[in-house]
Coordinates of C-alpha atoms (C1' of nucleotides) in Angstrom, one line a residue:
Chain A
X1459 CA 53.1 -14.4 100.6
X1460 CA 50.7 -17.0 99.2
X1461 CA 50.9 -20.7 100.1
X1462 CA 53.8 -22.5 101.7
X1463 CA 56.6 -21.1 99.6
X1464 CA 57.2 -17.8 98.0
X1465 CA 56.1 -17.6 94.3
X1466 CA 59.5 -16.2 93.4
X1467 CA 61.3 -19.1 95.0
X1468 CA 59.1 -21.6 93.1
X1469 CA 59.7 -19.9 89.8
X1470 CA 63.4 -19.6 90.3
X1471 CA 63.6 -23.2 91.5
X1472 CA 62.5 -24.2 88.1
X1473 CA 65.8 -23.0 86.8
X1474 CA 68.3 -23.7 89.5
X1475 CA 68.6 -25.0 93.1
X1476 CA 68.6 -22.4 95.8
X1477 CA 70.4 -22.3 99.1
X1478 CA 68.5 -21.4 102.3
X1479 CA 70.3 -18.1 102.4
X1480 CA 69.1 -17.3 98.9
X1481 CA 65.6 -18.4 99.7
X1482 CA 65.6 -16.1 102.7
X1483 CA 66.8 -13.1 100.5
X1484 CA 63.9 -13.7 98.2
X1485 CA 61.3 -14.2 100.9
X1486 CA 62.2 -10.8 102.2
X1487 CA 60.8 -9.3 99.0
X1488 CA 57.4 -10.9 99.7
X1489 CA 56.9 -9.8 103.3
X1490 CA 54.1 -7.5 102.6
X1491 CA 51.2 -8.2 100.3
X1492 CA 48.2 -6.3 98.9
X1493 CA 45.2 -7.4 97.0
X1494 CA 44.2 -5.5 93.8
X1495 CA 41.1 -5.7 91.8
X1496 CA 40.7 -6.5 88.1
X1497 CA 41.1 -3.4 86.0
X1498 CA 42.7 -1.4 88.8
X1499 CA 45.6 0.8 87.8
X1500 CA 48.5 0.1 90.1
X1501 CA 50.9 2.7 88.7
X1502 CA 50.1 5.6 86.4
X1503 CA 52.3 6.6 83.6
X1504 CA 54.9 9.1 84.8
X1505 CA 54.6 8.1 88.4
X1506 CA 57.8 7.2 90.3
X1507 CA 59.0 3.7 89.8
X1508 CA 57.7 1.0 92.0
X1509 CA 58.7 -2.7 92.3
X1510 CA 56.7 -5.7 93.4
X1511 CA 56.6 -9.5 93.2
X1512 CA 53.4 -10.8 91.6
X1513 CA 52.0 -13.5 93.8
X1514 CA 48.8 -14.4 92.0
X1515 CA 46.8 -13.1 89.1
X1516 CA 47.9 -11.4 85.9
X1517 CA 49.1 -7.8 85.5
X1518 CA 50.4 -5.8 82.5
X1519 CA 52.4 -2.7 81.8
X1520 CA 51.0 -0.2 79.3
X1521 CA 51.6 3.1 77.6
X1522 CA 49.3 5.5 75.8
X1523 CA 49.8 7.1 72.5
X1524 CA 49.2 10.9 72.0
X1525 CA 45.8 10.1 70.4
X1526 CA 44.7 8.1 73.4
X1527 CA 45.2 4.6 72.2
X1528 CA 47.0 2.1 74.3
X1529 CA 49.8 -0.4 73.8
X1530 CA 50.5 -3.1 76.3
X1531 CA 54.3 -3.6 76.7
X1532 CA 54.6 -6.6 79.1
X1533 CA 52.3 -9.2 80.5
X1534 CA 53.3 -10.6 83.9
X1535 CA 52.4 -13.9 85.6
X1536 CA 52.7 -15.2 89.2
X1537 CA 56.3 -15.3 90.2
X1538 CA 57.4 -12.4 88.1
X1539 CA 59.2 -9.4 89.5
X1540 CA 57.4 -6.4 88.0
X1541 CA 59.1 -3.1 87.5
X1542 CA 62.8 -4.2 87.1
X1543 CA 62.8 -3.2 83.5
X1544 CA 62.1 0.4 84.5
X1545 CA 64.7 0.6 87.2
X1546 CA 67.3 2.4 85.2
X1547 CA 65.0 5.4 84.7
X1548 CA 64.2 7.7 87.5
X1549 CA 60.5 8.0 86.6
X1550 CA 58.4 5.2 85.2
X1551 CA 57.4 5.8 81.6
X1552 CA 54.6 3.2 81.6
X1553 CA 51.7 2.4 83.8
X1554 CA 50.8 -0.9 85.4
X1555 CA 47.3 -2.4 85.6
X1556 CA 45.7 -5.6 86.8
X1557 CA 44.2 -7.9 84.2
X1558 CA 42.6 -10.0 86.9
X1559 CA 42.2 -9.8 90.6
X1560 CA 45.8 -10.2 91.9
X1561 CA 48.0 -10.3 95.0
X1562 CA 51.1 -8.2 94.8
X1563 CA 54.1 -7.9 97.2
X1564 CA 55.6 -4.4 97.0
X1565 CA 59.2 -3.9 98.0
X1566 CA 61.6 -0.9 97.9
X1567 CA 64.5 -0.6 95.5
X1568 CA 66.8 -1.3 98.4
X1569 CA 65.4 -4.9 98.5
X1570 CA 66.8 -5.5 95.1
X1571 CA 70.1 -4.0 96.1
X1572 CA 70.5 -6.5 99.0
X1573 CA 69.8 -9.4 96.5
X1574 CA 72.4 -8.1 94.1
X1575 CA 75.0 -7.4 96.8
X1576 CA 74.7 -10.8 98.4
X1577 CA 74.1 -13.3 95.6
X1578 CA 75.8 -13.3 92.2
X1579 CA 73.7 -16.3 91.3
X1580 CA 70.4 -14.4 91.9
X1581 CA 71.8 -11.4 90.1
X1582 CA 72.4 -13.6 87.1
X1583 CA 68.9 -15.0 87.3
X1584 CA 67.3 -11.6 87.5
X1585 CA 69.4 -10.6 84.5
X1586 CA 68.2 -13.7 82.7
X1587 CA 64.5 -13.0 83.6
X1588 CA 64.9 -9.6 82.1
X1589 CA 66.2 -11.1 78.9
X1590 CA 63.3 -13.6 78.8
X1591 CA 60.9 -10.7 79.1
X1592 CA 62.8 -9.0 76.4
X1593 CA 62.5 -12.0 74.2
X1594 CA 58.7 -12.0 74.7
X1595 CA 58.6 -8.4 73.6
X1596 CA 60.7 -9.1 70.5
X1597 CA 58.3 -11.9 69.5
X1598 CA 55.4 -9.5 69.8
X1599 CA 57.2 -6.8 67.9
X1600 CA 57.8 -9.1 65.0
X1601 CA 54.2 -10.2 65.0
X1602 CA 52.9 -6.6 65.4
X1603 CA 55.1 -5.3 62.6
X1604 CA 54.9 -8.1 60.1
X1605 CA 52.2 -10.7 60.7
X1606 CA 48.4 -10.8 60.0
X1607 CA 45.8 -10.5 62.7
X1608 CA 45.2 -14.3 63.2
X1609 CA 48.9 -15.0 63.6
X1610 CA 49.3 -12.1 66.1
X1611 CA 46.5 -13.5 68.3
X1612 CA 47.9 -17.0 68.1
X1613 CA 51.2 -15.7 69.3
X1614 CA 49.7 -14.1 72.3
X1615 CA 47.9 -17.4 73.2
X1616 CA 51.1 -19.6 72.7
X1617 CA 53.1 -17.1 74.7
X1618 CA 50.8 -17.0 77.6
X1619 CA 50.8 -20.8 77.8
X1620 CA 54.5 -21.0 77.5
X1621 CA 55.0 -18.6 80.4
X1622 CA 52.4 -20.2 82.6
X1623 CA 54.2 -23.5 82.1
X1624 CA 57.2 -22.1 83.9
X1625 CA 55.3 -22.1 87.2
X1626 CA 53.1 -25.1 86.5
X1627 CA 53.9 -27.7 83.9
X1628 CA 50.3 -29.0 84.3
X1629 CA 49.2 -26.3 81.8
X1630 CA 50.4 -28.4 79.0
X1631 CA 47.0 -29.3 77.7
X1632 CA 44.7 -26.3 78.1
X1633 CA 44.8 -23.1 80.0
X1634 CA 42.4 -20.4 81.2
X1635 CA 42.9 -17.1 79.5
X1636 CA 41.4 -14.3 81.6
X1637 CA 42.2 -11.5 79.2
X1638 CA 39.6 -9.4 77.5
X1639 CA 39.8 -9.2 73.8
X1640 CA 40.6 -5.5 74.0
X1641 CA 43.7 -6.4 76.1
X1642 CA 44.8 -9.0 73.6
X1643 CA 44.4 -6.4 70.9
X1644 CA 46.5 -3.9 72.9
X1645 CA 49.3 -6.5 73.1
X1646 CA 49.7 -6.8 69.4
X1647 CA 48.3 -3.6 67.9
X1648 CA 44.8 -4.8 67.0
X1649 CA 41.2 -3.6 67.7
X1650 CA 39.0 -5.8 69.8
X1651 CA 36.9 -6.5 66.6
X1652 CA 39.9 -7.9 64.8
X1653 CA 40.8 -10.1 67.8
X1654 CA 37.2 -11.5 67.7
X1655 CA 37.5 -12.2 64.0
X1656 CA 41.0 -13.7 64.4
X1657 CA 39.8 -16.1 67.2
X1658 CA 36.9 -17.2 65.0
X1659 CA 39.3 -17.8 62.1
X1660 CA 41.8 -19.8 64.3
X1661 CA 38.9 -21.9 65.6
X1662 CA 37.6 -22.6 62.1
X1663 CA 41.1 -23.6 60.9
X1664 CA 41.4 -26.0 63.8
X1665 CA 44.4 -24.2 65.4
X1666 CA 42.7 -23.5 68.7
X1667 CA 39.7 -24.8 70.6
X1668 CA 37.7 -22.7 73.1
X1669 CA 35.4 -23.6 75.9
X1670 CA 34.5 -20.4 77.7
X1671 CA 37.8 -19.0 78.8
X1672 CA 39.7 -22.2 78.3
X1673 CA 42.0 -22.5 75.4
X1674 CA 43.7 -25.5 73.9
X1675 CA 45.7 -26.3 70.7
X1676 CA 44.2 -29.3 68.9
X1677 CA 47.0 -29.2 66.3
X1678 CA 49.9 -27.7 68.2
X1679 CA 52.6 -28.5 65.7
X1680 CA 50.7 -26.7 62.9
X1681 CA 50.1 -23.8 65.2
X1682 CA 53.7 -23.3 66.2
X1683 CA 54.8 -23.7 62.6
X1684 CA 52.4 -21.2 61.3
X1685 CA 54.1 -18.4 63.3
X1686 CA 57.6 -20.0 63.8
X1687 CA 57.0 -20.0 67.5
X1688 CA 59.9 -21.0 69.7
X1689 CA 59.4 -21.4 73.4
X1690 CA 62.4 -19.5 74.8
X1691 CA 60.9 -19.5 78.3
X1692 CA 61.2 -23.0 79.6
X1693 CA 64.9 -23.7 79.2
X1694 CA 67.8 -21.2 79.5
X1695 CA 71.5 -21.4 79.3
X1696 CA 73.1 -20.4 82.6
X1697 CA 76.6 -21.6 81.7
X1698 CA 77.9 -18.2 81.0
X1699 CA 77.4 -16.6 84.4
X1700 CA 79.7 -16.7 87.4
X1701 CA 78.8 -18.5 90.6
X1702 CA 76.3 -21.0 89.1
Chain B
X1480 CA 90.3 -1.1 68.5
X1481 CA 89.7 2.2 66.8
X1482 CA 91.3 5.5 68.0
X1483 CA 93.1 6.1 71.2
X1484 CA 90.6 4.6 73.5
X1485 CA 88.2 1.7 73.3
X1486 CA 84.7 2.7 72.1
X1487 CA 83.2 0.8 75.0
X1488 CA 85.3 2.8 77.5
X1489 CA 84.2 6.0 75.9
X1490 CA 80.5 5.1 76.0
X1491 CA 80.6 3.9 79.6
X1492 CA 82.6 6.9 80.6
X1493 CA 79.5 8.9 79.6
X1494 CA 77.7 7.4 82.5
X1495 CA 80.3 6.8 85.2
X1496 CA 84.0 7.2 85.9
X1497 CA 86.1 4.0 85.4
X1498 CA 89.2 2.8 87.2
X1499 CA 92.2 1.6 85.3
X1500 CA 91.4 -2.0 86.2
X1501 CA 87.9 -1.6 84.8
X1502 CA 89.2 0.0 81.6
X1503 CA 91.6 -2.9 81.3
X1504 CA 88.8 -5.4 81.6
X1505 CA 86.8 -3.6 78.9
X1506 CA 89.8 -3.2 76.6
X1507 CA 90.3 -7.0 76.7
X1508 CA 86.9 -7.3 74.9
X1509 CA 88.3 -5.2 71.9
X1510 CA 91.6 -7.0 71.4
X1511 CA 90.7 -8.4 68.0
X1512 CA 88.8 -6.6 65.3
X1513 CA 87.3 -7.4 61.9
X1514 CA 85.9 -5.2 59.1
X1515 CA 82.5 -6.0 57.7
X1516 CA 80.8 -4.6 54.6
X1517 CA 77.5 -2.9 54.3
X1518 CA 74.7 -5.5 53.9
X1519 CA 76.8 -8.3 55.0
X1520 CA 75.1 -10.9 57.3
X1521 CA 77.3 -11.4 60.4
X1522 CA 75.2 -14.1 62.1
X1523 CA 72.3 -16.1 60.5
X1524 CA 69.1 -16.9 62.3
X1525 CA 69.5 -20.1 64.3
X1526 CA 73.3 -20.0 64.4
X1527 CA 75.1 -20.3 67.8
X1528 CA 75.3 -17.1 69.7
X1529 CA 78.2 -14.7 69.2
X1530 CA 79.2 -11.5 71.0
X1531 CA 81.1 -8.5 69.8
X1532 CA 81.7 -4.8 70.6
X1533 CA 80.7 -2.6 67.7
X1534 CA 83.6 -0.2 67.1
X1535 CA 82.4 1.8 64.2
X1536 CA 79.4 1.7 61.8
X1537 CA 75.8 0.6 62.4
X1538 CA 74.5 -3.0 62.7
X1539 CA 71.1 -4.4 63.4
X1540 CA 69.5 -7.7 64.5
X1541 CA 66.6 -9.1 62.6
X1542 CA 64.2 -12.0 62.3
X1543 CA 62.2 -13.2 59.4
X1544 CA 58.5 -14.1 59.4
X1545 CA 57.3 -17.4 57.9
X1546 CA 56.2 -15.6 54.8
X1547 CA 59.7 -14.2 54.2
X1548 CA 59.2 -10.6 55.5
X1549 CA 61.7 -9.2 57.9
X1550 CA 61.4 -7.4 61.2
X1551 CA 64.4 -5.5 62.7
X1552 CA 64.6 -6.0 66.4
X1553 CA 67.5 -3.8 67.5
X1554 CA 69.7 -1.2 66.0
X1555 CA 73.3 -0.9 67.3
X1556 CA 75.7 2.0 67.4
X1557 CA 79.4 2.4 68.0
X1558 CA 80.2 1.4 71.6
X1559 CA 77.3 -1.1 71.9
X1560 CA 77.9 -4.6 73.0
X1561 CA 76.0 -6.7 70.5
X1562 CA 74.6 -10.1 71.4
X1563 CA 74.1 -9.8 75.1
X1564 CA 70.3 -9.9 74.9
X1565 CA 70.6 -13.4 73.4
X1566 CA 73.0 -14.7 75.9
X1567 CA 70.3 -16.6 78.0
X1568 CA 69.5 -18.8 75.0
X1569 CA 71.7 -21.5 73.7
X1570 CA 71.1 -20.7 70.0
X1571 CA 70.5 -17.2 68.7
X1572 CA 67.0 -16.7 67.4
X1573 CA 67.8 -13.7 65.3
X1574 CA 70.3 -12.8 62.7
X1575 CA 72.7 -9.8 62.7
X1576 CA 73.6 -7.7 59.7
X1577 CA 75.6 -4.6 58.9
X1578 CA 73.7 -1.5 57.9
X1579 CA 76.9 0.3 57.0
X1580 CA 80.5 -0.8 56.6
X1581 CA 81.6 -1.5 60.2
X1582 CA 84.4 -2.6 62.5
X1583 CA 83.5 -5.3 65.1
X1584 CA 85.5 -6.8 67.9
X1585 CA 84.4 -10.3 68.5
X1586 CA 85.0 -11.9 71.9
X1587 CA 84.0 -15.1 73.6
X1588 CA 81.3 -15.5 76.2
X1589 CA 84.1 -16.0 78.8
X1590 CA 85.1 -12.4 78.2
X1591 CA 81.8 -11.4 79.7
X1592 CA 82.2 -13.7 82.6
X1593 CA 85.5 -12.1 83.6
X1594 CA 83.8 -8.7 83.5
X1595 CA 80.9 -9.9 85.6
X1596 CA 83.2 -11.7 88.1
X1597 CA 85.5 -8.8 88.6
X1598 CA 83.4 -5.7 88.6
X1599 CA 80.0 -5.3 90.1
X1600 CA 79.9 -1.8 88.7
X1601 CA 80.4 -3.0 85.2
X1602 CA 77.9 -5.7 85.7
X1603 CA 75.4 -3.0 86.8
X1604 CA 76.2 -1.0 83.7
X1605 CA 75.8 -3.9 81.3
X1606 CA 72.5 -4.6 83.0
X1607 CA 71.5 -0.9 82.5
X1608 CA 72.5 -1.0 78.9
X1609 CA 70.3 -4.0 78.4
X1610 CA 67.4 -2.0 79.8
X1611 CA 68.1 1.0 77.7
X1612 CA 68.0 -1.3 74.6
X1613 CA 64.8 -2.7 76.0
X1614 CA 63.3 0.8 76.3
X1615 CA 64.1 1.5 72.7
X1616 CA 62.3 -1.7 71.6
X1617 CA 59.3 -0.8 73.7
X1618 CA 59.1 2.6 72.1
X1619 CA 59.1 1.0 68.7
X1620 CA 56.5 -1.6 69.8
X1621 CA 54.2 1.2 70.8
X1622 CA 54.8 3.0 67.5
X1623 CA 54.4 -0.1 65.4
X1624 CA 51.2 -1.2 67.2
X1625 CA 49.4 2.1 67.6
X1626 CA 50.8 5.0 65.6
X1627 CA 50.5 6.1 61.9
X1628 CA 53.3 5.8 59.4
X1629 CA 54.7 9.3 59.8
X1630 CA 54.9 9.1 63.5
X1631 CA 56.7 5.7 63.3
X1632 CA 59.3 7.0 61.0
X1633 CA 59.8 10.1 63.1
X1634 CA 60.4 7.9 66.1
X1635 CA 63.1 6.1 64.3
X1636 CA 64.8 9.3 63.5
X1637 CA 64.6 10.8 67.0
X1638 CA 65.7 7.5 68.5
X1639 CA 68.8 7.3 66.2
X1640 CA 69.9 10.8 67.1
X1641 CA 69.3 10.2 70.8
X1642 CA 71.5 7.1 70.8
X1643 CA 74.2 8.8 68.7
X1644 CA 74.4 11.6 71.3
X1645 CA 75.5 9.1 73.9
X1646 CA 78.8 8.8 72.1
X1647 CA 79.1 12.2 70.7
X1648 CA 77.1 15.2 72.0
X1649 CA 78.0 17.1 68.8
X1650 CA 75.1 15.4 67.1
X1651 CA 72.7 17.8 68.7
X1652 CA 72.0 19.8 65.5
X1653 CA 71.9 17.3 62.6
X1654 CA 73.1 13.8 62.0
X1655 CA 73.8 11.5 59.1
X1656 CA 71.3 8.7 58.6
X1657 CA 72.9 5.9 56.6
X1658 CA 69.8 3.6 56.7
X1659 CA 68.0 2.6 53.6
X1660 CA 64.3 3.2 53.6
X1661 CA 63.6 -0.5 53.5
X1662 CA 65.6 -0.8 56.8
X1663 CA 63.6 2.0 58.4
X1664 CA 60.5 0.2 57.4
X1665 CA 61.7 -3.1 58.8
X1666 CA 62.2 -1.3 62.2
X1667 CA 58.6 -0.2 62.6
X1668 CA 56.6 -2.6 60.3
X1669 CA 56.3 -0.4 57.2
X1670 CA 57.0 -0.9 53.5
X1671 CA 59.7 1.2 51.9
X1672 CA 57.0 3.1 49.9
X1673 CA 55.3 4.1 53.2
X1674 CA 58.6 5.3 54.6
X1675 CA 59.2 7.4 51.5
X1676 CA 55.7 9.0 51.8
X1677 CA 56.1 9.5 55.5
X1678 CA 59.5 11.3 55.1
X1679 CA 57.8 13.5 52.5
X1680 CA 55.0 14.3 54.8
X1681 CA 57.3 15.0 57.7
X1682 CA 59.3 17.4 55.6
X1683 CA 56.1 19.2 54.4
X1684 CA 55.0 19.6 57.9
X1685 CA 58.3 21.1 58.9
X1686 CA 59.1 18.4 61.4
X1687 CA 62.3 17.3 59.7
X1688 CA 64.7 18.7 57.1
X1689 CA 66.8 16.6 54.8
X1690 CA 70.0 17.3 52.9
X1691 CA 71.1 14.1 51.3
X1692 CA 71.5 11.7 54.2
X1693 CA 71.7 14.5 56.8
X1694 CA 68.6 14.9 59.0
X1695 CA 67.7 17.7 61.3
X1696 CA 64.6 18.8 63.3
X1697 CA 63.7 22.4 62.6
X1698 CA 60.9 22.3 65.2
X1699 CA 62.2 19.8 67.7
X1700 CA 59.7 20.5 70.4
X1701 CA 56.7 19.9 68.1
X1702 CA 58.4 16.7 66.8
X1703 CA 58.9 15.3 70.2
X1704 CA 55.4 16.2 71.3
X1705 CA 53.8 14.7 68.3
X1706 CA 54.9 11.2 69.4
X1707 CA 55.5 11.8 73.1
X1708 CA 59.1 11.0 72.6
X1709 CA 61.2 10.8 75.8
X1710 CA 65.0 10.5 75.6
X1711 CA 65.7 7.6 78.0
X1712 CA 69.1 7.2 76.7
X1713 CA 71.1 10.1 77.9
X1714 CA 70.6 10.0 81.6
X1715 CA 70.1 7.0 83.8
X1716 CA 69.5 6.4 87.5
X1717 CA 72.4 4.4 88.9
X1718 CA 71.5 4.9 92.6
X1719 CA 69.9 1.5 93.0
X1720 CA 72.9 -0.7 92.2
X1721 CA 75.7 -1.8 94.6
X1722 CA 79.3 -0.7 94.2
X1723 CA 78.6 2.6 92.4
Chain C
dG813 C1' 12.5 -15.6 86.4
dG814 C1' 13.4 -11.4 84.4
dC815 C1' 16.2 -7.3 84.3
dG816 C1' 20.5 -5.0 83.4
dC817 C1' 25.3 -4.7 82.5
dG818 C1' 29.6 -6.0 80.4
dC819 C1' 31.6 -8.2 76.9
dA820 C1' 31.7 -10.8 72.4
dT821 C1' 30.0 -11.2 67.9
dT822 C1' 28.5 -9.8 63.4
dA823 C1' 27.9 -6.6 59.7
dA824 C1' 29.0 -2.6 56.6
dA825 C1' 31.5 1.5 55.4
dG826 C1' 35.8 3.9 55.5
dT827 C1' 40.8 4.3 55.6
dG828 C1' 45.7 3.6 55.7
dC829 C1' 48.8 0.7 54.4
dT830 C1' 50.7 -2.7 50.8
dT831 C1' 51.7 -4.3 46.3
dT832 C1' 52.9 -3.6 41.7
dA833 C1' 54.9 -0.9 38.3
dA834 C1' 56.8 3.0 36.0
dT835 C1' 59.7 7.1 36.5
dT836 C1' 63.3 9.8 38.5
dC837 C1' 67.3 10.7 41.2
dG838 C1' 72.1 10.1 42.8
dC839 C1' 76.4 8.5 42.2
dA840 C1' 80.3 5.6 41.0
dC841 C1' 82.8 4.1 37.0
dT842 C1' 84.5 4.3 32.2
Chain D
dA827 C1' 80.4 14.2 30.0
dG828 C1' 78.0 9.6 29.3
dT829 C1' 76.6 5.1 31.0
dG830 C1' 74.6 2.0 34.2
dC831 C1' 73.1 0.5 38.6
dG832 C1' 70.9 0.8 43.1
dA833 C1' 67.8 3.3 45.6
dA834 C1' 64.0 6.8 46.1
dT835 C1' 59.9 8.7 44.4
dT836 C1' 55.4 8.8 42.5
dA837 C1' 51.0 6.8 41.0
dA838 C1' 47.1 3.5 41.0
dA839 C1' 44.7 -0.7 42.4
dG840 C1' 43.9 -3.9 46.1
dC841 C1' 43.3 -5.4 50.7
dA842 C1' 43.5 -5.8 55.8
dC843 C1' 42.4 -3.6 59.5
dT844 C1' 39.5 0.2 61.9
dT845 C1' 35.5 2.5 63.1
dT846 C1' 30.8 2.7 63.9
dA847 C1' 26.7 0.5 65.0
dA848 C1' 23.5 -3.0 66.0
dT849 C1' 22.7 -7.6 67.8
dG850 C1' 23.7 -11.5 70.8
dC851 C1' 25.2 -13.8 74.8
dG852 C1' 26.5 -14.9 79.7
dC853 C1' 26.0 -13.9 84.3
dG854 C1' 25.2 -11.6 88.7
dC855 C1' 21.5 -9.4 91.2
dC856 C1' 17.2 -7.8 92.9

DNA sequence: GGCGCGCATTAAAGTGCTTTAATTCGCACT
DNA sequence: AGTGCGAATTAAAGCACTTTAATGCGCGCC
């Protein structure tokens, strides 16, 4: 675990208050930790499923096409539980790699069972997180299928900031984007060259500003309107679930 | 409800045995039913969220881009619970429309709460279904981002059959595809013209056969290998969840 | 300080899809 | 059988993205 409090507890506290028992259940998932290096593959495609809490750094899940190209499926940030969306399948169909140096806390499937057995509230929240991830994928599917290159890249940038804000509202102004352009392309079906051109175009149109790896949105309203971006991530409706 | 037994019960029975109490809980969700016509929009984008069990027919969820094009997000088959993936968000971000004439059984959010409160097993299964839907979207994201038109269309066809088989294993040989080519295109980011060309190409290569709306796969192994298709839908791992 | 490496940028040619438009097919209805 | 409409097919022009390749930039390292 990293810092005073578990990353998972901090993320979940953004949505709801937690009892000490619940905090204890979650802390159990972050007992062991391991450092991984940028570009390292944590899980290969087809390997058996593995679960971990992401403590720091960014990781992504990916899958290759028969001709060797790559599509990134999910991007994960500190506080995310990685691997839950593969839990229904015996063997993982996608690989996991680190976009930056990262600290992960692996835990066995049984750890999840103890959470689900003991806390309907946490079960509801895990369910909700799965749907938030799902919403992010749907946004990228829409962009990948039906939007031009610049809009697709803009979506990735707005999405990253929206999800970083869950853990740290200080990201409101600008944020550091550690992703290579090839990775951005693999998120929304573009080549690295198109990503470069798109970033240039977005800068020229005043929709983004770049200083090294730091990105900001000088005209945020115009940016969100251009792609109809809605921030699903910050507020959720928990009224429908039992025990909350 | 349609037929002797609820669609939902039949679908879930494919995965696990149900007690009478559980069957009763599920049947409650299908008390009321409504007929909808092909092409009818059931829910508009931005409307408040609504849930229903799909009893017969096919429906899809969609979202428009700012320039008026359309992306289909999910395709739903008899036995599916439609709307659960939007439940975490106060207002629905996508619309729902009928691909064929259909019968739907609307129920309130509270219906889901009574299922979740009373049956950990059904909760687990709903969770699993959400992940199966998610896997289908991920497959289409990969295809949309990184595969040529013919492969994308082939994926749609194989995916439809795989999901129909959940309800009815008789679909193993051939199946009726009621989707317009425009709808197929909206599933994987293609124009209707490209879909037409892709179907022609697939037929010429012997990967599919068509008789009216009926589709079959004369060389199934070659078809699945071409796009690395894995049928996630038929078998799932339920070992990780409590109460099963 | 200069070298070398990884990544980003720029340019030019090639390609696969879209758009537009005309034709054909399938099928319900008279 | 004949008519009319929606959808699929076919063809041709246009365009956005990819591929390939060369150049430029930032940064760690000896």
